[in-house]
Amino acid sequence: MTTGKFITFEGIDGAGKSTHLSFVAELLRARNKTVVVTREPGGTSLGEQLREILLHEKMHLETEALLMFAARREHIAQVIAPALERGDWVISDRFTDATFAYQGGGRKLERAKLDALEQWVHPHLQPDLTLLFDVPLDVARARLDATRTLDKFEQEKADFFAATRAEYLRRASEFPQRFHVIDSTQAIPTIQQQLRAIVAGIDA
Ligand SMILES: Nc1ncnc2c1ncn2[C@@H]1O[C@H](COP(=O)(O)OP(=O)(O)OP(=O)(O)O)[C@@H](O)[C@H]1O
Ligand SMILES: [Mg+2]
């Protein structure tokens, strides 16, 4: 019986998460793993509908946090938990660290409220590995501006992203056993080499 692992990709908008997601999935498939790739907010039919609302509607910050966790509850129930029980590997583009970083760090919602929601929604589930793609804001901004129109979060000001990035880094030092911080200013092939080593380590 194989045991699947849960890998999350984190970082501010434009940090490089999506760029490296399929690369890591392919590395794992080459090691004969069954890999489920998913994302938050989203990952289910309900979750994707909530994503549209979350990325485009203005709302109270507590409503935003509650909807994030509502989408996550469904995501865990329908996708993440069943996959891990089957022994599959799960890669999610964002998970709960993002809610702490954006709604907690960026929007300043009290951490105790987020801790309570996390305890309610997934008291026992944590990622086995969290890859934090870290870049200065101006680098992320320049990459985003070059590619597409910006959603509600991407239109936030620099101080929002500074606080979001700081909260991500604070969590990385709080949970060093599962976080790997990747300097995402490096060239893509350099990052891929590092990802190869990290994946080999977690599948040892
Ligand atoms: N190391 C890198 N060097 C140069 N460009 C990069 C690097 N990583 C990503 N990019 C480019 O930056 C842009 C944003 O990357 P990507 O979409 O992967 O970010 P993201 O973290 O998924 O952002 P979002 O949170 O908005 O989905 C893309 O155009 C991508 O090609
Ligand atoms: Mg992305």
Tab-separated table of C-alpha atoms and ligand atoms in Angstrom:
chain	number	residue	atom	x	y	z
A	1	MET	CA	0.000	0.000	0.000
A	2	THR	CA	1.482	3.322	-1.051
A	3	THR	CA	0.984	6.463	0.966
A	4	GLY	CA	0.326	9.642	-0.952
A	5	LYS	CA	1.607	13.004	0.151
A	6	PHE	CA	0.028	16.444	0.136
A	7	ILE	CA	2.107	19.219	-1.462
A	8	THR	CA	1.032	22.859	-1.508
A	9	PHE	CA	2.368	25.735	-3.635
A	10	GLU	CA	2.322	29.171	-2.050
A	11	GLY	CA	3.489	32.703	-2.753
A	12	ILE	CA	2.128	36.108	-3.697
A	13	ASP	CA	0.483	36.724	-7.067
A	14	GLY	CA	3.064	36.426	-9.831
A	15	ALA	CA	5.586	34.550	-7.657
A	16	GLY	CA	5.762	31.567	-10.020
A	17	LYS	CA	3.471	28.915	-8.489
A	18	SER	CA	1.656	27.931	-11.686
A	19	THR	CA	4.905	27.970	-13.657
A	20	HIS	CA	6.323	25.099	-11.587
A	21	LEU	CA	3.180	23.105	-10.786
A	22	SER	CA	3.113	20.851	-13.822
A	23	PHE	CA	6.901	20.374	-13.614
A	24	VAL	CA	6.583	18.942	-10.091
A	25	ALA	CA	3.565	16.841	-11.120
A	26	GLU	CA	5.612	15.350	-13.985
A	27	LEU	CA	8.577	14.644	-11.686
A	28	LEU	CA	6.245	12.658	-9.428
A	29	ARG	CA	4.563	10.845	-12.335
A	30	ALA	CA	8.023	9.850	-13.538
A	31	ARG	CA	8.432	8.246	-10.109
A	32	ASN	CA	5.225	6.245	-10.739
A	33	LYS	CA	2.970	8.299	-8.489
A	34	THR	CA	-0.656	8.987	-9.276
A	35	VAL	CA	-0.901	12.758	-8.971
A	36	VAL	CA	-3.986	14.915	-8.477
A	37	VAL	CA	-3.392	18.579	-9.346
A	38	THR	CA	-5.870	21.057	-7.911
A	39	ARG	CA	-6.162	24.643	-6.720
A	40	GLU	CA	-7.665	27.003	-4.176
A	41	PRO	CA	-9.965	28.688	-4.003
A	42	GLY	CA	-11.600	26.119	-6.248
A	43	GLY	CA	-10.961	22.462	-6.956
A	44	THR	CA	-14.665	21.525	-6.948
A	45	SER	CA	-17.722	22.791	-8.822
A	46	LEU	CA	-18.902	24.741	-5.768
A	47	GLY	CA	-15.358	25.883	-5.030
A	48	GLU	CA	-14.854	27.242	-8.543
A	49	GLN	CA	-18.118	29.213	-8.249
A	50	LEU	CA	-16.939	30.597	-4.905
A	51	ARG	CA	-13.588	31.447	-6.538
A	52	GLU	CA	-15.322	33.653	-9.108
A	53	ILE	CA	-17.122	35.495	-6.315
A	54	LEU	CA	-14.000	35.748	-4.130
A	55	LEU	CA	-11.789	37.083	-6.919
A	56	HIS	CA	-14.256	39.673	-8.207
A	57	GLU	CA	-16.774	40.792	-5.532
A	58	LYS	CA	-15.981	43.249	-2.783
A	59	MET	CA	-17.039	41.908	0.637
A	60	HIS	CA	-16.358	42.163	4.376
A	61	LEU	CA	-13.019	40.599	5.237
A	62	GLU	CA	-14.639	38.041	7.544
A	63	THR	CA	-17.045	37.023	4.774
A	64	GLU	CA	-13.995	36.527	2.566
A	65	ALA	CA	-12.255	34.322	5.144
A	66	LEU	CA	-15.430	32.298	5.759
A	67	LEU	CA	-15.992	31.707	2.036
A	68	MET	CA	-12.350	30.640	1.622
A	69	PHE	CA	-12.789	28.038	4.333
A	70	ALA	CA	-16.214	26.993	3.007
A	71	ALA	CA	-14.641	26.313	-0.391
A	72	ARG	CA	-11.794	24.502	1.369
A	73	ARG	CA	-14.174	22.293	3.365
A	74	GLU	CA	-15.740	21.097	0.133
A	75	HIS	CA	-12.324	20.713	-1.521
A	76	ILE	CA	-11.049	18.499	1.289
A	77	ALA	CA	-14.237	16.419	1.393
A	78	GLN	CA	-14.538	15.867	-2.348
A	79	VAL	CA	-10.953	15.902	-3.623
A	80	ILE	CA	-8.056	16.023	-1.164
A	81	ALA	CA	-9.070	13.484	1.487
A	82	PRO	CA	-10.353	10.828	-0.952
A	83	ALA	CA	-7.186	11.143	-3.066
A	84	LEU	CA	-4.869	10.781	-0.071
A	85	GLU	CA	-6.937	7.818	1.167
A	86	ARG	CA	-6.438	6.149	-2.226
A	87	GLY	CA	-2.687	6.665	-1.865
A	88	ASP	CA	-2.507	9.356	-4.567
A	89	TRP	CA	-0.313	12.421	-4.292
A	90	VAL	CA	-2.082	15.768	-4.187
A	91	ILE	CA	-0.592	19.041	-5.394
A	92	SER	CA	-2.627	22.132	-4.592
A	93	ASP	CA	-1.957	25.614	-5.980
A	94	ARG	CA	-2.548	27.402	-2.624
A	95	PHE	CA	-4.102	26.093	0.612
A	96	THR	CA	-4.611	27.400	4.163
A	97	ASP	CA	-1.258	29.219	4.370
A	98	ALA	CA	-2.643	31.525	1.658
A	99	THR	CA	-5.616	32.446	3.856
A	100	PHE	CA	-3.264	33.282	6.733
A	101	ALA	CA	-1.075	35.312	4.370
A	102	TYR	CA	-3.789	37.219	2.453
A	103	GLN	CA	-6.695	37.545	4.880
A	104	GLY	CA	-4.468	37.550	7.983
A	105	GLY	CA	-1.283	39.311	6.802
A	106	GLY	CA	-2.698	41.377	3.935
A	107	ARG	CA	-6.123	42.264	5.332
A	108	LYS	CA	-5.230	42.076	9.042
A	109	LEU	CA	-7.951	39.655	10.139
A	110	GLU	CA	-7.047	38.422	13.643
A	111	ARG	CA	-4.989	35.270	13.497
A	112	ALA	CA	-7.088	33.694	16.294
A	113	LYS	CA	-10.142	33.711	14.001
A	114	LEU	CA	-8.188	31.983	11.236
A	115	ASP	CA	-6.762	29.493	13.734
A	116	ALA	CA	-10.338	28.699	14.833
A	117	LEU	CA	-11.495	28.160	11.238
A	118	GLU	CA	-8.497	25.964	10.503
A	119	GLN	CA	-9.225	23.898	13.616
A	120	TRP	CA	-12.832	23.510	12.501
A	121	VAL	CA	-12.212	22.688	8.839
A	122	HIS	CA	-9.063	20.556	8.979
A	123	PRO	CA	-7.919	19.828	12.537
A	124	HIS	CA	-5.714	16.920	11.450
A	125	LEU	CA	-4.740	17.635	7.844
A	126	GLN	CA	-1.541	19.591	7.071
A	127	PRO	CA	0.584	19.594	3.926
A	128	ASP	CA	3.574	17.234	3.983
A	129	LEU	CA	5.473	19.813	1.945
A	130	THR	CA	4.806	23.494	1.267
A	131	LEU	CA	6.817	25.161	-1.491
A	132	LEU	CA	6.892	28.907	-0.871
A	133	PHE	CA	7.884	30.822	-4.004
A	134	ASP	CA	9.324	34.022	-2.632
A	135	VAL	CA	9.959	37.170	-4.684
A	136	PRO	CA	10.156	40.878	-3.974
A	137	LEU	CA	6.928	42.687	-4.824
A	138	ASP	CA	8.335	44.628	-7.739
A	139	VAL	CA	9.466	41.426	-9.462
A	140	ALA	CA	6.056	39.783	-8.985
A	141	ARG	CA	4.307	42.932	-10.143
A	142	ALA	CA	6.397	43.237	-13.300
A	143	ARG	CA	5.681	39.586	-14.167
A	144	LEU	CA	1.938	39.987	-13.618
A	145	ASP	CA	1.663	43.229	-15.523
A	146	ALA	CA	3.326	41.539	-18.468
A	147	THR	CA	0.741	38.765	-18.667
A	148	ARG	CA	-2.920	39.529	-17.909
A	149	THR	CA	-5.712	41.649	-16.467
A	150	LEU	CA	-5.658	41.745	-12.686
A	151	ASP	CA	-8.268	40.275	-10.297
A	152	LYS	CA	-9.442	41.852	-7.005
A	153	PHE	CA	-6.414	40.657	-5.033
A	154	GLU	CA	-3.890	41.433	-7.748
A	155	GLN	CA	-5.120	45.052	-7.797
A	156	GLU	CA	-4.147	45.551	-4.146
A	157	LYS	CA	-1.467	48.082	-3.195
A	158	ALA	CA	2.192	47.329	-2.473
A	159	ASP	CA	1.760	47.404	1.320
A	160	PHE	CA	-0.891	44.655	1.089
A	161	PHE	CA	1.559	42.389	-0.734
A	162	ALA	CA	4.419	43.337	1.588
A	163	ALA	CA	2.270	42.205	4.542
A	164	THR	CA	1.138	39.080	2.686
A	165	ARG	CA	4.700	38.121	1.805
A	166	ALA	CA	5.865	38.819	5.376
A	167	GLU	CA	3.149	36.538	6.800
A	168	TYR	CA	4.130	33.770	4.368
A	169	LEU	CA	7.763	34.065	5.502
A	170	ARG	CA	6.725	34.168	9.156
A	171	ARG	CA	4.790	30.916	8.700
A	172	ALA	CA	7.763	29.364	6.911
A	173	SER	CA	9.883	29.992	9.996
A	174	GLU	CA	7.064	28.791	12.290
A	175	PHE	CA	6.716	25.491	10.389
A	176	PRO	CA	10.231	24.799	9.065
A	177	GLN	CA	9.654	21.041	8.893
A	178	ARG	CA	7.162	21.346	6.027
A	179	PHE	CA	8.133	24.646	4.332
A	180	HIS	CA	10.749	25.032	1.620
A	181	VAL	CA	11.328	28.675	0.682
A	182	ILE	CA	12.407	29.025	-2.949
A	183	ASP	CA	14.078	32.193	-4.184
A	184	SER	CA	11.826	32.756	-7.157
A	185	THR	CA	13.977	35.542	-8.632
A	186	GLN	CA	16.266	32.765	-9.912
A	187	ALA	CA	16.030	31.498	-13.474
A	188	ILE	CA	13.360	28.849	-14.091
A	189	PRO	CA	15.886	26.018	-14.855
A	190	THR	CA	17.739	26.775	-11.594
A	191	ILE	CA	14.492	26.524	-9.643
A	192	GLN	CA	13.655	23.276	-11.454
A	193	GLN	CA	16.968	21.791	-10.281
A	194	GLN	CA	16.086	22.689	-6.691
A	195	LEU	CA	12.594	21.216	-7.096
A	196	ARG	CA	14.130	17.973	-8.365
A	197	ALA	CA	16.188	17.662	-5.183
A	198	ILE	CA	13.242	18.521	-2.930
A	199	VAL	CA	10.966	15.976	-4.651
A	200	ALA	CA	13.656	13.292	-4.406
A	201	GLY	CA	13.922	14.093	-0.686
A	202	ILE	CA	10.209	13.821	0.035
A	203	ASP	CA	9.903	10.584	-1.955
A	204	ALA	CA	12.957	9.028	-0.347
B	1	LIG	N1	11.745	32.329	-12.274
B	1	LIG	C1	11.108	33.074	-13.195
B	1	LIG	N2	11.792	33.890	-14.002
B	1	LIG	C2	11.149	34.660	-14.919
B	1	LIG	N3	9.811	34.679	-15.109
B	1	LIG	C3	9.079	33.880	-14.325
B	1	LIG	C4	9.674	33.039	-13.333
B	1	LIG	N4	8.689	32.361	-12.708
B	1	LIG	C5	7.537	32.744	-13.275
B	1	LIG	N5	7.749	33.666	-14.257
B	1	LIG	C6	6.738	34.322	-15.074
B	1	LIG	O1	5.989	35.165	-14.206
B	1	LIG	C7	4.605	35.163	-14.548
B	1	LIG	C8	3.795	34.772	-13.315
B	1	LIG	O2	4.115	33.419	-12.957
B	1	LIG	P1	2.975	32.429	-12.426
B	1	LIG	O3	1.737	32.577	-13.236
B	1	LIG	O4	3.597	31.087	-12.319
B	1	LIG	O5	2.735	33.035	-10.990
B	1	LIG	P2	1.692	32.576	-9.887
B	1	LIG	O6	2.451	32.516	-8.620
B	1	LIG	O7	0.998	31.347	-10.337
B	1	LIG	O8	0.697	33.811	-9.865
B	1	LIG	P3	-0.885	33.841	-9.452
B	1	LIG	O9	-0.911	33.792	-7.950
B	1	LIG	O10	-1.340	35.181	-9.943
B	1	LIG	O11	-1.541	32.680	-10.113
B	1	LIG	C9	4.451	34.200	-15.716
B	1	LIG	O12	4.428	34.959	-16.896
B	1	LIG	C10	5.724	33.349	-15.653
B	1	LIG	O13	6.129	32.901	-16.925
B	2	MG	MG	-0.997	30.903	-10.651
